[in-house]
Amino acid sequence: MSELGPSPLMAGDLNLSVAQARATIAAALTPITGSESVGLTQALGRVLAADVISPIAVPAHDNSAMDGYAFAGARLVEGVTSRFTPIGTAFAGAAFAGEVGAGQCVRIMTGAVMPAGCDTVVPQELCGVDAGSGAVCIEPGVIRRGENRRKRGEDLALGGCALPAGRVIRPVDLGLIASLGITSVTVRRRLRVALFSTGNELRSPDQPLDDGCIYDSNRYSLMGALQRLGMEVVDLGLVRDDPAALQATLDIAVAQADVVLTSGGVSVGEADYTRTLLASMGEVAFWKVAMRPGRPFAFGPLRGTTPDTTSWLFALPGNPVAALVTFYVFARDALLQLAGATPEPLVVLQARSTAAIRKRPGRSEFQRGRVSQAADGAWQVEITGSQGAGILRSMSEANCLVVLGHEQASVAVGDRVDVWLFDGLV
Ligand code: AMP
Ligand code: MG
């Protein structure tokens, strides 16, 4: 259902590093193109489809940056106390309309329009008022001409680009757009992601748990991760390990969505029929990525039952932690790229490891950790509990992933390691 081009990928097993896998995915994708107009209050997290151009100068007038007195800075004389007679008051939203003559000043509030003839504001705490004459007295050297005046258009010129296309709209951007008097923006349509879990042993949380079965957790954690990214989720539920059921669900998924996100069914024991089925639908590559957790992973374009419908398949491993880690490592940036977002670099923290970590070079490892501040103020990270690929609790207790790169060897106590934080400020 989308405008995806042909894939450069070849089907088959590939041994790849994390970096190679990420680069291969990024090179294959082109963003979707549809857009829509949304009101400002609905725009948070959406991707701008076009630059936001300012229809006004911001600020619209020269105005005061301080509470104080506005006057003509040319009247300041070096080395002597300058005196100005106040002749009125300028409030934010209520300008002083009169003329300001030589030796005169106007009491002014922050944000008030600068009166004609004034170009300088002395903050009230930096001047004195003569008890007898009421004159405002400014000692030499306290202020220079032009200070504490915000100039018309200094934040943004009329016709200037306030926000670039590709920006994922943040709270401050909503404020910035509102400050221009704009009430709606053109955003990319949401990326549609069809999501399902595979496995005969899986039950929905609202079903009885039959012998030997487990509850499907991946669909819920992945749904949350997709929602955080502003994606539209098409929930296709649970699918049994059965070629006909899988085929039918994939057909529905490709017809409805830009991306098909699955978990389970790509590990060695189960991959054979999945592989045969996917081979008939597109050019999906099965990768053995040199990483832990999350080695089995499949990616590529799938053709639908009607001509010209294609979706990108991201088939994640079934183990709950591996599914989430591979989502963050491979799918997150790819989905943002497809959604038309300009990538913001992930800020990587370096923290001291509180324990030794055994690691051999030649694969990337992602361990669950908790970052905290040590007594000396430095950031430190502790690995949370058991690191088994199926143990969600230690992922839930974590606030970060400790990322040990492809070439990295074992870590000693106190060594610095890279950390990807789960939550940020905005
Ligand atoms: P698979 O990749 O299908 O071989 O699954 C690997 C492990 O993850 C097995 O123990 C599965 O039971 C488990 N698993 C697969 N899918 C899910 C799911 N959606 N929720 C929880 N566990 C799962
Ligand atoms: Mg399975």
Tab-separated table of C-alpha atoms and ligand atoms in Angstrom:
chain	number	residue	atom	x	y	z
A	1	MET	CA	0.000	0.000	0.000
A	2	SER	CA	2.922	2.338	-0.323
A	3	GLU	CA	5.432	3.850	-2.686
A	4	LEU	CA	8.354	1.598	-1.835
A	5	GLY	CA	10.878	0.887	-4.553
A	6	PRO	CA	12.650	-2.344	-5.426
A	7	SER	CA	15.106	-3.736	-2.913
A	8	PRO	CA	18.845	-4.090	-3.296
A	9	LEU	CA	18.723	-7.059	-0.930
A	10	MET	CA	19.372	-10.646	-1.861
A	11	ALA	CA	17.541	-13.429	-0.106
A	12	GLY	CA	19.642	-15.807	1.922
A	13	ASP	CA	21.586	-15.990	5.141
A	14	LEU	CA	24.108	-13.284	5.820
A	15	ASN	CA	26.532	-12.900	8.690
A	16	LEU	CA	26.627	-9.213	9.488
A	17	SER	CA	27.852	-6.877	12.190
A	18	VAL	CA	25.290	-4.566	13.790
A	19	ALA	CA	26.760	-1.609	11.906
A	20	GLN	CA	26.580	-3.432	8.554
A	21	ALA	CA	23.001	-4.494	9.207
A	22	ARG	CA	21.942	-0.957	10.152
A	23	ALA	CA	23.650	0.527	7.096
A	24	THR	CA	22.068	-2.052	4.773
A	25	ILE	CA	18.615	-1.263	6.114
A	26	ALA	CA	19.116	2.504	5.890
A	27	ALA	CA	20.339	2.244	2.286
A	28	ALA	CA	17.256	0.267	1.235
A	29	LEU	CA	14.598	2.668	2.524
A	30	THR	CA	12.955	5.771	1.083
A	31	PRO	CA	10.445	7.840	3.071
A	32	ILE	CA	6.711	7.693	2.476
A	33	THR	CA	5.268	10.766	0.773
A	34	GLY	CA	1.656	11.292	1.848
A	35	SER	CA	0.881	14.328	3.993
A	36	GLU	CA	-2.048	15.929	5.790
A	37	SER	CA	-2.834	19.135	7.614
A	38	VAL	CA	-3.342	18.959	11.388
A	39	GLY	CA	-4.263	21.516	14.025
A	40	LEU	CA	-1.512	22.609	16.367
A	41	THR	CA	-2.960	20.777	19.370
A	42	GLN	CA	-2.771	17.503	17.415
A	43	ALA	CA	0.715	18.045	16.015
A	44	LEU	CA	2.959	16.834	18.864
A	45	GLY	CA	5.259	14.047	17.682
A	46	ARG	CA	4.248	14.380	14.033
A	47	VAL	CA	6.825	14.841	11.265
A	48	LEU	CA	6.770	18.179	9.423
A	49	ALA	CA	6.235	17.612	5.691
A	50	ALA	CA	7.279	21.145	4.738
A	51	ASP	CA	9.311	23.961	6.263
A	52	VAL	CA	7.311	26.236	8.567
A	53	ILE	CA	7.812	29.724	7.117
A	54	SER	CA	7.288	32.694	9.378
A	55	PRO	CA	4.521	35.061	8.185
A	56	ILE	CA	5.706	37.733	10.640
A	57	ALA	CA	8.917	39.165	12.056
A	58	VAL	CA	9.632	37.906	15.571
A	59	PRO	CA	9.584	39.994	17.619
A	60	ALA	CA	7.260	42.207	15.610
A	61	HIS	CA	8.660	45.413	17.231
A	62	ASP	CA	11.797	46.538	18.970
A	63	ASN	CA	10.984	45.903	22.631
A	64	SER	CA	12.485	45.906	26.083
A	65	ALA	CA	14.266	42.895	27.564
A	66	MET	CA	14.059	44.347	31.103
A	67	ASP	CA	11.924	46.307	33.532
A	68	GLY	CA	13.606	49.714	33.673
A	69	TYR	CA	13.799	53.013	31.799
A	70	ALA	CA	14.041	53.514	28.021
A	71	PHE	CA	15.980	56.447	26.621
A	72	ALA	CA	18.178	57.539	23.688
A	73	GLY	CA	21.575	55.945	24.271
A	74	ALA	CA	23.286	58.735	22.316
A	75	ARG	CA	22.619	60.985	25.338
A	76	LEU	CA	24.939	58.971	27.604
A	77	VAL	CA	28.129	60.956	28.221
A	78	GLU	CA	31.324	59.157	29.171
A	79	GLY	CA	32.594	59.793	32.683
A	80	VAL	CA	29.572	61.670	34.069
A	81	THR	CA	26.263	60.751	35.660
A	82	SER	CA	23.450	60.941	33.065
A	83	ARG	CA	20.017	62.247	34.114
A	84	PHE	CA	16.676	61.625	32.381
A	85	THR	CA	13.222	62.862	33.315
A	86	PRO	CA	10.507	60.162	33.215
A	87	ILE	CA	7.505	61.287	31.149
A	88	GLY	CA	5.337	58.165	31.052
A	89	THR	CA	5.147	54.371	31.139
A	90	ALA	CA	5.224	51.677	28.436
A	91	PHE	CA	3.549	48.360	29.345
A	92	ALA	CA	3.692	45.066	27.457
A	93	GLY	CA	0.656	45.339	25.198
A	94	ALA	CA	0.176	49.087	25.873
A	95	ALA	CA	2.834	51.162	24.158
A	96	PHE	CA	3.849	54.682	25.152
A	97	ALA	CA	2.460	56.839	22.356
A	98	GLY	CA	4.180	60.176	22.994
A	99	GLU	CA	7.435	61.671	21.814
A	100	VAL	CA	10.502	61.201	23.998
A	101	GLY	CA	12.604	64.319	23.847
A	102	ALA	CA	16.221	64.983	24.733
A	103	GLY	CA	16.890	64.335	28.427
A	104	GLN	CA	13.660	62.375	28.813
A	105	CYS	CA	12.971	58.705	29.475
A	106	VAL	CA	10.012	56.334	29.751
A	107	ARG	CA	9.430	53.764	32.474
A	108	ILE	CA	9.241	50.479	30.557
A	109	MET	CA	8.238	46.881	31.331
A	110	THR	CA	9.713	43.722	29.835
A	111	GLY	CA	8.202	43.076	26.396
A	112	ALA	CA	6.834	46.601	25.967
A	113	VAL	CA	7.383	48.240	22.565
A	114	MET	CA	10.360	50.646	22.595
A	115	PRO	CA	9.046	54.238	22.421
A	116	ALA	CA	10.049	56.201	19.328
A	117	GLY	CA	13.450	57.797	19.811
A	118	CYS	CA	14.600	55.262	22.449
A	119	ASP	CA	17.142	52.518	21.765
A	120	THR	CA	18.477	51.625	25.229
A	121	VAL	CA	16.961	50.323	28.476
A	122	VAL	CA	18.613	50.685	31.857
A	123	PRO	CA	17.362	47.983	34.247
A	124	GLN	CA	15.662	49.547	37.273
A	125	GLU	CA	18.137	47.915	39.662
A	126	LEU	CA	21.080	49.606	37.878
A	127	CYS	CA	19.866	53.209	38.185
A	128	GLY	CA	18.810	55.591	40.898
A	129	VAL	CA	15.907	57.998	41.146
A	130	ASP	CA	16.621	61.487	42.531
A	131	ALA	CA	14.319	62.003	45.507
A	132	GLY	CA	13.888	65.719	44.806
A	133	SER	CA	13.541	66.037	41.026
A	134	GLY	CA	12.406	62.489	40.257
A	135	ALA	CA	15.145	62.242	37.602
A	136	VAL	CA	16.545	58.843	36.715
A	137	CYS	CA	20.303	58.863	37.358
A	138	ILE	CA	22.682	56.513	35.562
A	139	GLU	CA	26.258	56.315	36.783
A	140	PRO	CA	29.054	56.153	34.177
A	141	GLY	CA	29.873	52.704	32.779
A	142	VAL	CA	26.624	51.083	33.961
A	143	ILE	CA	25.071	50.733	30.518
A	144	ARG	CA	26.052	51.007	26.854
A	145	ARG	CA	23.926	52.291	24.008
A	146	GLY	CA	21.531	49.640	22.561
A	147	GLU	CA	21.607	47.364	25.603
A	148	ASN	CA	18.492	45.495	26.774
A	149	ARG	CA	16.658	46.183	23.556
A	150	ARG	CA	15.358	43.216	21.543
A	151	LYS	CA	15.309	44.154	17.884
A	152	ARG	CA	12.417	43.557	15.506
A	153	GLY	CA	12.995	40.280	13.608
A	154	GLU	CA	16.030	39.261	15.698
A	155	ASP	CA	14.549	35.819	16.487
A	156	LEU	CA	13.093	35.277	13.055
A	157	ALA	CA	12.866	37.404	9.922
A	158	LEU	CA	9.583	37.654	8.027
A	159	GLY	CA	9.686	34.804	5.453
A	160	GLY	CA	12.419	32.970	7.384
A	161	CYS	CA	12.345	29.214	8.043
A	162	ALA	CA	11.139	28.675	11.606
A	163	LEU	CA	11.272	24.856	11.502
A	164	PRO	CA	12.618	22.565	8.772
A	165	ALA	CA	10.723	19.730	7.064
A	166	GLY	CA	11.581	16.432	8.733
A	167	ARG	CA	11.405	17.841	12.241
A	168	VAL	CA	9.596	15.621	14.734
A	169	ILE	CA	7.504	18.238	16.511
A	170	ARG	CA	8.428	18.717	20.172
A	171	PRO	CA	6.616	20.754	22.855
A	172	VAL	CA	8.778	23.837	22.265
A	173	ASP	CA	8.070	23.647	18.522
A	174	LEU	CA	4.338	23.884	19.231
A	175	GLY	CA	5.051	27.084	21.146
A	176	LEU	CA	7.260	28.409	18.377
A	177	ILE	CA	4.612	27.724	15.711
A	178	ALA	CA	1.942	29.357	17.895
A	179	SER	CA	4.194	32.399	18.386
A	180	LEU	CA	3.967	32.945	14.621
A	181	GLY	CA	0.158	32.993	14.658
A	182	ILE	CA	-0.003	29.679	12.780
A	183	THR	CA	-2.762	27.258	13.800
A	184	SER	CA	-2.150	24.214	11.600
A	185	VAL	CA	0.820	22.481	9.988
A	186	THR	CA	1.420	20.065	7.115
A	187	VAL	CA	2.765	16.787	8.423
A	188	ARG	CA	3.574	13.435	6.853
A	189	ARG	CA	0.835	10.920	7.241
A	190	ARG	CA	1.604	8.512	10.029
A	191	LEU	CA	3.627	5.450	9.090
A	192	ARG	CA	1.337	2.421	9.335
A	193	VAL	CA	2.916	-0.584	11.020
A	194	ALA	CA	1.139	-3.951	11.076
A	195	LEU	CA	2.147	-5.908	14.160
A	196	PHE	CA	1.673	-9.554	15.073
A	197	SER	CA	3.241	-12.271	17.210
A	198	THR	CA	3.845	-15.813	16.009
A	199	GLY	CA	3.926	-18.994	18.057
A	200	ASN	CA	1.558	-21.861	18.914
A	201	GLU	CA	2.506	-21.449	22.577
A	202	LEU	CA	1.289	-17.854	22.782
A	203	ARG	CA	-1.921	-16.761	24.460
A	204	SER	CA	-3.389	-13.276	24.762
A	205	PRO	CA	-3.403	-11.896	28.314
A	206	ASP	CA	-7.201	-12.200	28.409
A	207	GLN	CA	-7.170	-15.914	27.546
A	208	PRO	CA	-6.741	-18.860	29.930
A	209	LEU	CA	-3.142	-20.053	30.066
A	210	ASP	CA	-3.152	-23.612	28.712
A	211	ASP	CA	-0.519	-26.131	29.743
A	212	GLY	CA	2.914	-25.259	28.381
A	213	CYS	CA	1.746	-21.907	27.055
A	214	ILE	CA	2.925	-18.362	27.806
A	215	TYR	CA	1.353	-14.972	27.456
A	216	ASP	CA	2.221	-12.876	24.426
A	217	SER	CA	4.229	-9.960	25.757
A	218	ASN	CA	6.031	-8.830	22.609
A	219	ARG	CA	2.950	-7.381	20.944
A	220	TYR	CA	2.436	-5.094	23.934
A	221	SER	CA	5.996	-3.890	24.395
A	222	LEU	CA	6.384	-3.379	20.644
A	223	MET	CA	3.044	-1.582	20.446
A	224	GLY	CA	4.260	0.790	23.158
A	225	ALA	CA	7.556	1.340	21.363
A	226	LEU	CA	5.691	2.091	18.107
A	227	GLN	CA	3.284	4.460	19.815
A	228	ARG	CA	6.197	6.343	21.376
A	229	LEU	CA	7.523	6.883	17.845
A	230	GLY	CA	4.168	8.240	16.671
A	231	MET	CA	3.413	5.278	14.408
A	232	GLU	CA	-0.078	4.077	13.551
A	233	VAL	CA	-0.309	0.473	14.732
A	234	VAL	CA	-2.441	-2.130	12.936
A	235	ASP	CA	-2.742	-4.885	15.541
A	236	LEU	CA	-3.101	-8.253	13.813
A	237	GLY	CA	-2.930	-10.282	17.030
A	238	LEU	CA	-1.517	-13.783	17.353
A	239	VAL	CA	-0.658	-16.095	14.460
A	240	ARG	CA	-0.068	-19.813	14.781
A	241	ASP	CA	3.056	-21.505	13.441
A	242	ASP	CA	1.258	-22.590	10.322
A	243	PRO	CA	2.146	-21.541	6.763
A	244	ALA	CA	-1.446	-20.914	5.677
A	245	ALA	CA	-2.215	-18.768	8.730
A	246	LEU	CA	1.037	-16.866	8.341
A	247	GLN	CA	0.435	-16.318	4.617
A	248	ALA	CA	-3.090	-15.028	5.230
A	249	THR	CA	-1.930	-12.612	7.932
A	250	LEU	CA	0.994	-11.357	5.870
A	251	ASP	CA	-1.341	-10.672	2.938
A	252	ILE	CA	-3.596	-8.582	5.179
A	253	ALA	CA	-0.583	-6.829	6.694
A	254	VAL	CA	0.956	-5.876	3.336
A	255	ALA	CA	-2.401	-4.647	2.052
A	256	GLN	CA	-2.852	-2.363	5.062
A	257	ALA	CA	0.556	-1.195	6.188
A	258	ASP	CA	3.877	0.285	5.130
A	259	VAL	CA	5.770	-1.925	7.524
A	260	VAL	CA	5.133	-5.421	8.866
A	261	LEU	CA	6.649	-6.023	12.284
A	262	THR	CA	6.635	-9.574	13.590
A	263	SER	CA	8.245	-11.412	16.472
A	264	GLY	CA	9.094	-15.084	16.720
A	265	GLY	CA	9.449	-17.716	14.052
A	266	VAL	CA	12.813	-16.682	12.620
A	267	SER	CA	15.043	-18.807	14.864
A	268	VAL	CA	16.767	-21.866	13.427
A	269	GLY	CA	14.110	-24.370	14.478
A	270	GLU	CA	11.231	-22.459	12.917
A	271	ALA	CA	12.783	-20.535	10.094
A	272	ASP	CA	12.441	-23.140	7.360
A	273	TYR	CA	8.795	-22.764	6.481
A	274	THR	CA	8.858	-19.024	7.176
A	275	ARG	CA	11.761	-18.777	4.790
A	276	THR	CA	10.003	-20.707	2.026
A	277	LEU	CA	6.882	-18.643	2.441
A	278	LEU	CA	8.700	-15.304	2.520
A	279	ALA	CA	10.790	-16.271	-0.511
A	280	SER	CA	7.558	-16.451	-2.512
A	281	MET	CA	6.491	-12.993	-1.336
A	282	GLY	CA	9.590	-10.886	-1.768
A	283	GLU	CA	13.300	-10.588	-1.161
A	284	VAL	CA	13.556	-11.018	2.559
A	285	ALA	CA	17.055	-11.708	3.845
A	286	PHE	CA	17.629	-13.800	6.947
A	287	TRP	CA	20.492	-12.371	8.864
A	288	LYS	CA	22.658	-13.828	11.565
A	289	VAL	CA	23.720	-10.558	13.149
A	290	ALA	CA	26.790	-10.719	15.374
A	291	MET	CA	25.008	-9.466	18.479
A	292	ARG	CA	23.596	-10.548	21.779
A	293	PRO	CA	20.736	-10.724	22.396
A	294	GLY	CA	18.952	-11.013	19.072
A	295	ARG	CA	20.933	-12.980	16.523
A	296	PRO	CA	18.194	-14.147	14.135
A	297	PHE	CA	16.574	-11.285	12.279
A	298	ALA	CA	14.951	-10.948	8.867
A	299	PHE	CA	14.432	-7.843	6.795
A	300	GLY	CA	13.285	-7.037	3.293
A	301	PRO	CA	10.423	-6.037	1.003
A	302	LEU	CA	7.246	-8.113	0.784
A	303	ARG	CA	4.893	-8.013	-2.184
A	304	GLY	CA	1.162	-8.043	-1.572
A	305	THR	CA	-1.527	-9.910	-3.465
A	306	THR	CA	-2.421	-6.876	-5.556
A	307	PRO	CA	0.116	-5.251	-7.903
A	308	ASP	CA	2.277	-2.427	-6.568
A	309	THR	CA	1.641	-3.132	-2.911
A	310	THR	CA	4.842	-3.582	-0.989
A	311	SER	CA	5.733	-3.395	2.681
A	312	TRP	CA	8.965	-3.679	4.554
A	313	LEU	CA	9.210	-6.690	6.815
A	314	PHE	CA	11.116	-6.506	10.083
A	315	ALA	CA	10.982	-10.004	11.582
A	316	LEU	CA	12.322	-9.859	15.133
A	317	PRO	CA	13.361	-12.800	17.318
A	318	GLY	CA	10.735	-14.104	19.743
A	319	ASN	CA	12.584	-13.807	23.020
A	320	PRO	CA	11.032	-10.751	24.690
A	321	VAL	CA	14.261	-8.889	25.433
A	322	ALA	CA	15.785	-9.805	22.068
A	323	ALA	CA	12.631	-8.541	20.341
A	324	LEU	CA	12.856	-5.156	22.056
A	325	VAL	CA	16.614	-4.800	21.665
A	326	THR	CA	16.493	-5.639	17.946
A	327	PHE	CA	13.592	-3.217	17.616
A	328	TYR	CA	15.688	-0.392	19.085
A	329	VAL	CA	18.858	-1.368	17.219
A	330	PHE	CA	17.354	-1.990	13.751
A	331	ALA	CA	13.740	-0.886	13.496
A	332	ARG	CA	13.592	2.410	15.421
A	333	ASP	CA	15.765	4.555	13.159
A	334	ALA	CA	14.475	2.761	10.066
A	335	LEU	CA	10.851	3.534	10.933
A	336	LEU	CA	11.686	7.194	11.595
A	337	GLN	CA	13.497	7.298	8.254
A	338	LEU	CA	10.455	5.808	6.482
A	339	ALA	CA	8.230	8.296	8.301
A	340	GLY	CA	10.247	11.147	6.769
A	341	ALA	CA	11.896	12.272	10.003
A	342	THR	CA	15.352	13.825	9.985
A	343	PRO	CA	17.316	11.682	12.411
A	344	GLU	CA	18.408	13.305	15.670
A	345	PRO	CA	21.602	11.696	16.911
A	346	LEU	CA	21.070	9.467	19.919
A	347	VAL	CA	23.085	11.017	22.712
A	348	VAL	CA	25.311	8.300	24.146
A	349	LEU	CA	26.359	8.631	27.766
A	350	GLN	CA	29.653	7.246	28.974
A	351	ALA	CA	29.381	5.781	32.450
A	352	ARG	CA	31.729	3.887	34.776
A	353	SER	CA	30.901	0.227	35.038
A	354	THR	CA	30.416	-0.792	38.679
A	355	ALA	CA	31.368	-4.392	37.826
A	356	ALA	CA	33.553	-6.355	35.461
A	357	ILE	CA	31.738	-7.532	32.305
A	358	ARG	CA	33.006	-10.488	30.299
A	359	LYS	CA	32.858	-9.862	26.568
A	360	ARG	CA	34.662	-11.227	23.534
A	361	PRO	CA	35.403	-9.069	20.486
A	362	GLY	CA	33.537	-9.899	17.282
A	363	ARG	CA	29.954	-9.195	18.310
A	364	SER	CA	27.935	-6.367	19.814
A	365	GLU	CA	26.316	-6.873	23.205
A	366	PHE	CA	23.416	-4.990	24.721
A	367	GLN	CA	23.026	-5.438	28.454
A	368	ARG	CA	20.322	-4.052	30.670
A	369	GLY	CA	21.654	-1.499	33.138
A	370	ARG	CA	20.797	1.185	35.665
A	371	VAL	CA	22.582	4.490	35.413
A	372	SER	CA	22.972	6.434	38.640
A	373	GLN	CA	25.150	9.205	40.014
A	374	ALA	CA	28.087	8.118	42.168
A	375	ALA	CA	29.124	9.959	45.343
A	376	ASP	CA	31.757	11.892	43.358
A	377	GLY	CA	29.062	13.116	40.942
A	378	ALA	CA	30.163	10.952	38.012
A	379	TRP	CA	27.716	8.698	36.202
A	380	GLN	CA	28.031	4.990	36.875
A	381	VAL	CA	26.149	2.002	35.514
A	382	GLU	CA	25.232	-1.284	37.082
A	383	ILE	CA	24.003	-4.314	35.137
A	384	THR	CA	20.469	-5.294	36.241
A	385	GLY	CA	19.975	-8.910	37.274
A	386	SER	CA	19.893	-11.848	34.946
A	387	GLN	CA	20.634	-11.038	31.320
A	388	GLY	CA	18.745	-13.984	29.788
A	389	ALA	CA	17.117	-12.981	26.496
A	390	GLY	CA	13.678	-13.930	27.771
A	391	ILE	CA	13.791	-12.111	31.120
A	392	LEU	CA	11.680	-8.978	30.817
A	393	ARG	CA	11.908	-8.034	34.475
A	394	SER	CA	15.571	-7.083	34.269
A	395	MET	CA	14.720	-4.962	31.202
A	396	SER	CA	11.893	-3.338	33.128
A	397	GLU	CA	14.210	-2.602	36.081
A	398	ALA	CA	16.769	-1.081	33.726
A	399	ASN	CA	16.875	2.573	32.691
A	400	CYS	CA	19.414	2.071	29.920
A	401	LEU	CA	21.161	-0.353	27.627
A	402	VAL	CA	24.881	-0.824	28.135
A	403	VAL	CA	26.264	-1.085	24.620
A	404	LEU	CA	29.476	-3.038	24.146
A	405	GLY	CA	30.627	-2.517	20.550
A	406	HIS	CA	31.736	-5.109	18.012
A	407	GLU	CA	35.456	-4.826	18.745
A	408	GLN	CA	35.198	-4.315	22.485
A	409	ALA	CA	36.780	-6.871	24.830
A	410	SER	CA	36.003	-7.485	28.508
A	411	VAL	CA	35.299	-4.523	30.736
A	412	ALA	CA	37.078	-4.029	34.086
A	413	VAL	CA	35.522	-2.382	37.146
A	414	GLY	CA	35.647	1.400	36.653
A	415	ASP	CA	36.042	1.268	32.856
A	416	ARG	CA	33.817	3.627	30.895
A	417	VAL	CA	31.111	2.033	28.774
A	418	ASP	CA	28.584	3.449	26.290
A	419	VAL	CA	25.033	3.761	27.576
A	420	TRP	CA	21.785	4.340	25.668
A	421	LEU	CA	19.293	5.957	28.039
A	422	PHE	CA	15.682	4.811	27.786
A	423	ASP	CA	14.093	8.150	28.750
A	424	GLY	CA	15.024	11.718	27.958
A	425	LEU	CA	13.792	15.160	28.997
A	426	VAL	CA	11.149	15.743	26.372
B	1	AMP	P1	11.057	-17.997	18.594
B	1	AMP	O1	11.905	-16.851	18.110
B	1	AMP	O2	9.713	-18.044	17.979
B	1	AMP	O3	11.800	-19.286	18.508
B	1	AMP	O4	10.828	-17.735	20.151
B	1	AMP	C1	11.901	-17.712	21.071
B	1	AMP	C2	11.375	-17.700	22.486
B	1	AMP	O5	10.609	-16.518	22.688
B	1	AMP	C3	10.441	-18.854	22.812
B	1	AMP	O6	10.697	-19.257	24.150
B	1	AMP	C4	9.066	-18.255	22.671
B	1	AMP	O7	8.116	-18.908	23.476
B	1	AMP	C5	9.298	-16.842	23.140
B	1	AMP	N1	8.357	-15.936	22.492
B	1	AMP	C6	8.134	-15.861	21.165
B	1	AMP	N2	7.213	-14.934	20.901
B	1	AMP	C7	6.850	-14.392	22.096
B	1	AMP	C8	5.914	-13.399	22.479
B	1	AMP	N3	5.183	-12.741	21.578
B	1	AMP	N4	5.797	-13.077	23.787
B	1	AMP	C9	6.544	-13.732	24.702
B	1	AMP	N5	7.432	-14.690	24.398
B	1	AMP	C10	7.584	-15.030	23.113
B	2	MG	MG	8.178	-19.377	17.898
